[in-house]
């Protein structure tokens, strides 16, 4: 039961188990632990692509959170993000880095900011790198996201970056 609970397949309750909570928050939490080892390996490999002095825009997602956990070891860097968890990691773990949190409408389940305010703020910056995650890649090689407004954020970040790195598990 513990293993199935940890993987998000069921919820432990007193005396047994029940189907998992299907709320959006639980969905993101399940994505965060799904393929956790792979996300960690991606994060370690991706960290080698960046160096002190770089500026990065990092979008919101379970794989970019894993990436941020590795990137706090690189400093100083500038991080601009619409992800509260990513901003928190950089802010708490390494005070030598500059962290800019993009504002906007806060989406509860993923703790990310979206919308016109976020897009306007992103347009004010230019960075060396945009580091993005995707929900999936279809058979034609097209990248997909969970929400249309996440696509707008990703496109805006791509437009403001010299280079783009996609993290996909």
PDB file of C-alpha atoms in Angstrom:
ATOM      1  CA  UNK A   1       0.000   0.000   0.000  1.00  0.00           C
ATOM      2  CA  UNK A   2       2.825   2.418   0.817  1.00  0.00           C
ATOM      3  CA  UNK A   3       4.437   2.001  -2.596  1.00  0.00           C
ATOM      4  CA  UNK A   4       1.126   2.474  -4.437  1.00  0.00           C
ATOM      5  CA  UNK A   5       0.368   5.517  -2.289  1.00  0.00           C
ATOM      6  CA  UNK A   6       3.816   7.030  -2.975  1.00  0.00           C
ATOM      7  CA  UNK A   7       3.287   6.582  -6.711  1.00  0.00           C
ATOM      8  CA  UNK A   8      -0.144   8.251  -6.570  1.00  0.00           C
ATOM      9  CA  UNK A   9      -2.176   5.175  -7.485  1.00  0.00           C
ATOM     10  CA  UNK A  10      -4.179   5.151  -4.242  1.00  0.00           C
ATOM     11  CA  UNK A  11      -4.656   7.039  -0.992  1.00  0.00           C
ATOM     12  CA  UNK A  12      -3.846   5.446   2.340  1.00  0.00           C
ATOM     13  CA  UNK A  13      -6.634   5.800   4.876  1.00  0.00           C
ATOM     14  CA  UNK A  14      -7.119   4.417   8.364  1.00  0.00           C
ATOM     15  CA  UNK A  15      -7.750   0.716   7.906  1.00  0.00           C
ATOM     16  CA  UNK A  16      -6.984   0.487   4.187  1.00  0.00           C
ATOM     17  CA  UNK A  17      -6.870   2.375   0.907  1.00  0.00           C
ATOM     18  CA  UNK A  18      -9.178   4.170  -1.504  1.00  0.00           C
ATOM     19  CA  UNK A  19      -9.000   5.532  -5.056  1.00  0.00           C
ATOM     20  CA  UNK A  20      -6.777   8.613  -5.369  1.00  0.00           C
ATOM     21  CA  UNK A  21      -8.158  12.119  -5.064  1.00  0.00           C
ATOM     22  CA  UNK A  22      -8.659  13.330  -8.640  1.00  0.00           C
ATOM     23  CA  UNK A  23      -8.250  17.039  -7.868  1.00  0.00           C
ATOM     24  CA  UNK A  24      -5.896  19.057 -10.060  1.00  0.00           C
ATOM     25  CA  UNK A  25      -3.548  19.566  -7.126  1.00  0.00           C
ATOM     26  CA  UNK A  26      -3.160  15.843  -6.712  1.00  0.00           C
ATOM     27  CA  UNK A  27      -2.638  15.490 -10.460  1.00  0.00           C
ATOM     28  CA  UNK A  28       0.379  17.816 -10.349  1.00  0.00           C
ATOM     29  CA  UNK A  29       1.697  16.098  -7.241  1.00  0.00           C
ATOM     30  CA  UNK A  30       1.436  12.738  -9.029  1.00  0.00           C
ATOM     31  CA  UNK A  31       3.290  14.152 -12.042  1.00  0.00           C
ATOM     32  CA  UNK A  32       5.989  15.415  -9.682  1.00  0.00           C
ATOM     33  CA  UNK A  33       6.725  11.939  -8.333  1.00  0.00           C
ATOM     34  CA  UNK A  34       6.093  10.067 -11.596  1.00  0.00           C
ATOM     35  CA  UNK A  35       9.449   9.268 -13.242  1.00  0.00           C
ATOM     36  CA  UNK A  36      11.248  11.113 -10.425  1.00  0.00           C
ATOM     37  CA  UNK A  37      14.547   9.297 -11.097  1.00  0.00           C
ATOM     38  CA  UNK A  38      14.389  10.259 -14.776  1.00  0.00           C
ATOM     39  CA  UNK A  39      13.634  13.890 -13.897  1.00  0.00           C
ATOM     40  CA  UNK A  40      16.655  13.891 -11.590  1.00  0.00           C
ATOM     41  CA  UNK A  41      18.937  12.494 -14.303  1.00  0.00           C
ATOM     42  CA  UNK A  42      17.629  15.093 -16.773  1.00  0.00           C
ATOM     43  CA  UNK A  43      18.295  17.835 -14.214  1.00  0.00           C
ATOM     44  CA  UNK A  44      21.868  16.688 -13.549  1.00  0.00           C
ATOM     45  CA  UNK A  45      22.632  16.501 -17.277  1.00  0.00           C
ATOM     46  CA  UNK A  46      20.993  19.844 -18.031  1.00  0.00           C
ATOM     47  CA  UNK A  47      22.916  21.628 -15.284  1.00  0.00           C
ATOM     48  CA  UNK A  48      26.119  21.101 -17.290  1.00  0.00           C
ATOM     49  CA  UNK A  49      24.704  23.298 -20.082  1.00  0.00           C
ATOM     50  CA  UNK A  50      24.826  26.452 -17.956  1.00  0.00           C
ATOM     51  CA  UNK A  51      27.561  28.440 -16.262  1.00  0.00           C
ATOM     52  CA  UNK A  52      27.925  31.182 -13.666  1.00  0.00           C
ATOM     53  CA  UNK A  53      26.843  34.527 -15.057  1.00  0.00           C
ATOM     54  CA  UNK A  54      24.083  33.068 -17.251  1.00  0.00           C
ATOM     55  CA  UNK A  55      20.537  34.418 -17.210  1.00  0.00           C
ATOM     56  CA  UNK A  56      17.671  31.939 -17.484  1.00  0.00           C
ATOM     57  CA  UNK A  57      13.921  32.065 -17.850  1.00  0.00           C
ATOM     58  CA  UNK A  58      12.488  28.897 -16.346  1.00  0.00           C
ATOM     59  CA  UNK A  59       8.837  27.940 -16.766  1.00  0.00           C
ATOM     60  CA  UNK A  60       6.647  25.973 -14.385  1.00  0.00           C
ATOM     61  CA  UNK A  61       6.552  22.195 -14.309  1.00  0.00           C
ATOM     62  CA  UNK A  62       7.560  19.139 -12.362  1.00  0.00           C
ATOM     63  CA  UNK A  63      10.728  18.629 -14.416  1.00  0.00           C
ATOM     64  CA  UNK A  64      11.802  22.275 -14.119  1.00  0.00           C
ATOM     65  CA  UNK A  65      11.430  21.977 -10.333  1.00  0.00           C
ATOM     66  CA  UNK A  66      13.891  19.058 -10.418  1.00  0.00           C
ATOM     67  CA  UNK A  67      16.136  21.164 -12.649  1.00  0.00           C
ATOM     68  CA  UNK A  68      16.020  24.066 -10.190  1.00  0.00           C
ATOM     69  CA  UNK A  69      17.110  21.764  -7.372  1.00  0.00           C
ATOM     70  CA  UNK A  70      20.296  21.072  -9.348  1.00  0.00           C
ATOM     71  CA  UNK A  71      20.815  24.602 -10.680  1.00  0.00           C
ATOM     72  CA  UNK A  72      21.008  26.162  -7.220  1.00  0.00           C
ATOM     73  CA  UNK A  73      24.537  24.735  -7.189  1.00  0.00           C
ATOM     74  CA  UNK A  74      25.550  27.128 -10.007  1.00  0.00           C
ATOM     75  CA  UNK A  75      26.119  30.740  -9.050  1.00  0.00           C
ATOM     76  CA  UNK A  76      25.848  33.526  -9.662  1.00  0.00           C
ATOM     77  CA  UNK A  77      23.020  33.302 -12.165  1.00  0.00           C
ATOM     78  CA  UNK A  78      19.887  35.292 -12.840  1.00  0.00           C
ATOM     79  CA  UNK A  79      16.611  33.367 -12.828  1.00  0.00           C
ATOM     80  CA  UNK A  80      13.330  34.770 -14.124  1.00  0.00           C
ATOM     81  CA  UNK A  81      10.411  32.431 -13.565  1.00  0.00           C
ATOM     82  CA  UNK A  82       6.647  32.164 -13.415  1.00  0.00           C
ATOM     83  CA  UNK A  83       6.976  29.189 -11.030  1.00  0.00           C
ATOM     84  CA  UNK A  84       6.675  29.843  -7.307  1.00  0.00           C
ATOM     85  CA  UNK A  85       8.439  26.560  -6.386  1.00  0.00           C
ATOM     86  CA  UNK A  86      11.351  27.354  -8.738  1.00  0.00           C
ATOM     87  CA  UNK A  87      11.694  30.887  -7.339  1.00  0.00           C
ATOM     88  CA  UNK A  88      11.538  29.562  -3.762  1.00  0.00           C
ATOM     89  CA  UNK A  89      14.301  27.028  -4.425  1.00  0.00           C
ATOM     90  CA  UNK A  90      16.671  29.638  -5.814  1.00  0.00           C
ATOM     91  CA  UNK A  91      15.782  32.161  -3.134  1.00  0.00           C
ATOM     92  CA  UNK A  92      16.249  29.753  -0.218  1.00  0.00           C
ATOM     93  CA  UNK A  93      19.266  27.795  -1.391  1.00  0.00           C
ATOM     94  CA  UNK A  94      21.652  30.347  -2.872  1.00  0.00           C
ATOM     95  CA  UNK A  95      21.550  34.043  -2.023  1.00  0.00           C
ATOM     96  CA  UNK A  96      24.215  34.814  -4.677  1.00  0.00           C
ATOM     97  CA  UNK A  97      21.666  34.277  -7.439  1.00  0.00           C
ATOM     98  CA  UNK A  98      19.246  36.955  -8.610  1.00  0.00           C
ATOM     99  CA  UNK A  99      15.650  35.697  -8.629  1.00  0.00           C
ATOM    100  CA  UNK A 100      12.817  37.519 -10.386  1.00  0.00           C
ATOM    101  CA  UNK A 101       9.302  36.180  -9.859  1.00  0.00           C
ATOM    102  CA  UNK A 102       6.933  36.924 -12.729  1.00  0.00           C
ATOM    103  CA  UNK A 103       3.538  38.138 -11.525  1.00  0.00           C
ATOM    104  CA  UNK A 104       0.112  37.407 -12.920  1.00  0.00           C
ATOM    105  CA  UNK A 105      -2.850  35.201 -12.165  1.00  0.00           C
ATOM    106  CA  UNK A 106      -1.772  32.404  -9.829  1.00  0.00           C
ATOM    107  CA  UNK A 107      -2.797  28.896 -10.848  1.00  0.00           C
ATOM    108  CA  UNK A 108      -3.374  26.837  -7.713  1.00  0.00           C
ATOM    109  CA  UNK A 109      -2.401  23.324  -8.787  1.00  0.00           C
ATOM    110  CA  UNK A 110       0.969  24.122 -10.363  1.00  0.00           C
ATOM    111  CA  UNK A 111       1.790  27.278  -8.371  1.00  0.00           C
ATOM    112  CA  UNK A 112       2.550  29.220 -11.542  1.00  0.00           C
ATOM    113  CA  UNK A 113       1.617  32.663 -12.762  1.00  0.00           C
ATOM    114  CA  UNK A 114      -0.142  33.086 -16.101  1.00  0.00           C
ATOM    115  CA  UNK A 115      -2.041  35.658 -18.091  1.00  0.00           C
ATOM    116  CA  UNK A 116      -1.496  39.075 -19.602  1.00  0.00           C
ATOM    117  CA  UNK A 117       0.412  40.510 -16.641  1.00  0.00           C
ATOM    118  CA  UNK A 118       2.891  37.635 -16.782  1.00  0.00           C
ATOM    119  CA  UNK A 119       3.292  38.025 -20.556  1.00  0.00           C
ATOM    120  CA  UNK A 120       3.920  41.770 -20.220  1.00  0.00           C
ATOM    121  CA  UNK A 121       6.563  41.213 -17.570  1.00  0.00           C
ATOM    122  CA  UNK A 122       8.347  38.510 -19.560  1.00  0.00           C
ATOM    123  CA  UNK A 123       8.542  40.900 -22.533  1.00  0.00           C
ATOM    124  CA  UNK A 124      10.648  43.294 -20.424  1.00  0.00           C
ATOM    125  CA  UNK A 125      13.615  40.908 -20.209  1.00  0.00           C
ATOM    126  CA  UNK A 126      16.210  39.336 -22.472  1.00  0.00           C
ATOM    127  CA  UNK A 127      18.082  36.250 -21.298  1.00  0.00           C
ATOM    128  CA  UNK A 128      20.743  33.819 -22.424  1.00  0.00           C
ATOM    129  CA  UNK A 129      18.506  30.779 -22.010  1.00  0.00           C
ATOM    130  CA  UNK A 130      14.876  29.737 -21.753  1.00  0.00           C
ATOM    131  CA  UNK A 131      14.474  26.406 -19.975  1.00  0.00           C
ATOM    132  CA  UNK A 132      11.062  24.883 -20.595  1.00  0.00           C
ATOM    133  CA  UNK A 133       9.238  21.684 -19.831  1.00  0.00           C
ATOM    134  CA  UNK A 134       6.508  20.021 -21.859  1.00  0.00           C
ATOM    135  CA  UNK A 135       3.576  17.762 -21.100  1.00  0.00           C
ATOM    136  CA  UNK A 136       4.412  15.527 -24.028  1.00  0.00           C
ATOM    137  CA  UNK A 137       5.775  15.230 -27.530  1.00  0.00           C
ATOM    138  CA  UNK A 138       3.523  13.693 -30.163  1.00  0.00           C
ATOM    139  CA  UNK A 139       4.535  11.391 -33.017  1.00  0.00           C
ATOM    140  CA  UNK A 140       5.157  14.389 -35.296  1.00  0.00           C
ATOM    141  CA  UNK A 141       7.577  15.939 -32.827  1.00  0.00           C
ATOM    142  CA  UNK A 142       5.194  18.696 -31.709  1.00  0.00           C
ATOM    143  CA  UNK A 143       5.466  19.681 -28.060  1.00  0.00           C
ATOM    144  CA  UNK A 144       2.317  19.864 -25.964  1.00  0.00           C
ATOM    145  CA  UNK A 145       1.331  21.579 -22.706  1.00  0.00           C
ATOM    146  CA  UNK A 146      -1.566  20.983 -20.324  1.00  0.00           C
ATOM    147  CA  UNK A 147      -3.093  24.463 -20.736  1.00  0.00           C
ATOM    148  CA  UNK A 148      -3.309  26.967 -23.581  1.00  0.00           C
ATOM    149  CA  UNK A 149      -2.162  29.826 -21.339  1.00  0.00           C
ATOM    150  CA  UNK A 150       1.002  27.847 -20.517  1.00  0.00           C
ATOM    151  CA  UNK A 151       1.768  27.784 -24.240  1.00  0.00           C
ATOM    152  CA  UNK A 152       1.622  31.594 -24.354  1.00  0.00           C
ATOM    153  CA  UNK A 153       4.117  31.816 -21.474  1.00  0.00           C
ATOM    154  CA  UNK A 154       6.483  29.342 -23.153  1.00  0.00           C
ATOM    155  CA  UNK A 155       6.311  31.215 -26.468  1.00  0.00           C
ATOM    156  CA  UNK A 156       7.013  34.531 -24.743  1.00  0.00           C
ATOM    157  CA  UNK A 157      10.046  33.041 -22.986  1.00  0.00           C
ATOM    158  CA  UNK A 158      11.361  31.578 -26.232  1.00  0.00           C
ATOM    159  CA  UNK A 159      11.077  34.994 -27.914  1.00  0.00           C
ATOM    160  CA  UNK A 160      13.187  36.626 -25.176  1.00  0.00           C
ATOM    161  CA  UNK A 161      15.994  34.022 -25.088  1.00  0.00           C
ATOM    162  CA  UNK A 162      19.128  33.503 -27.156  1.00  0.00           C
ATOM    163  CA  UNK A 163      18.923  29.717 -26.677  1.00  0.00           C
ATOM    164  CA  UNK A 164      16.149  27.308 -25.666  1.00  0.00           C
ATOM    165  CA  UNK A 165      16.469  24.073 -23.729  1.00  0.00           C
ATOM    166  CA  UNK A 166      13.521  21.677 -23.452  1.00  0.00           C
ATOM    167  CA  UNK A 167      13.418  19.300 -20.479  1.00  0.00           C
ATOM    168  CA  UNK A 168      11.211  16.297 -21.204  1.00  0.00           C
ATOM    169  CA  UNK A 169      10.869  12.980 -19.393  1.00  0.00           C
TER     170      UNK A 169
END
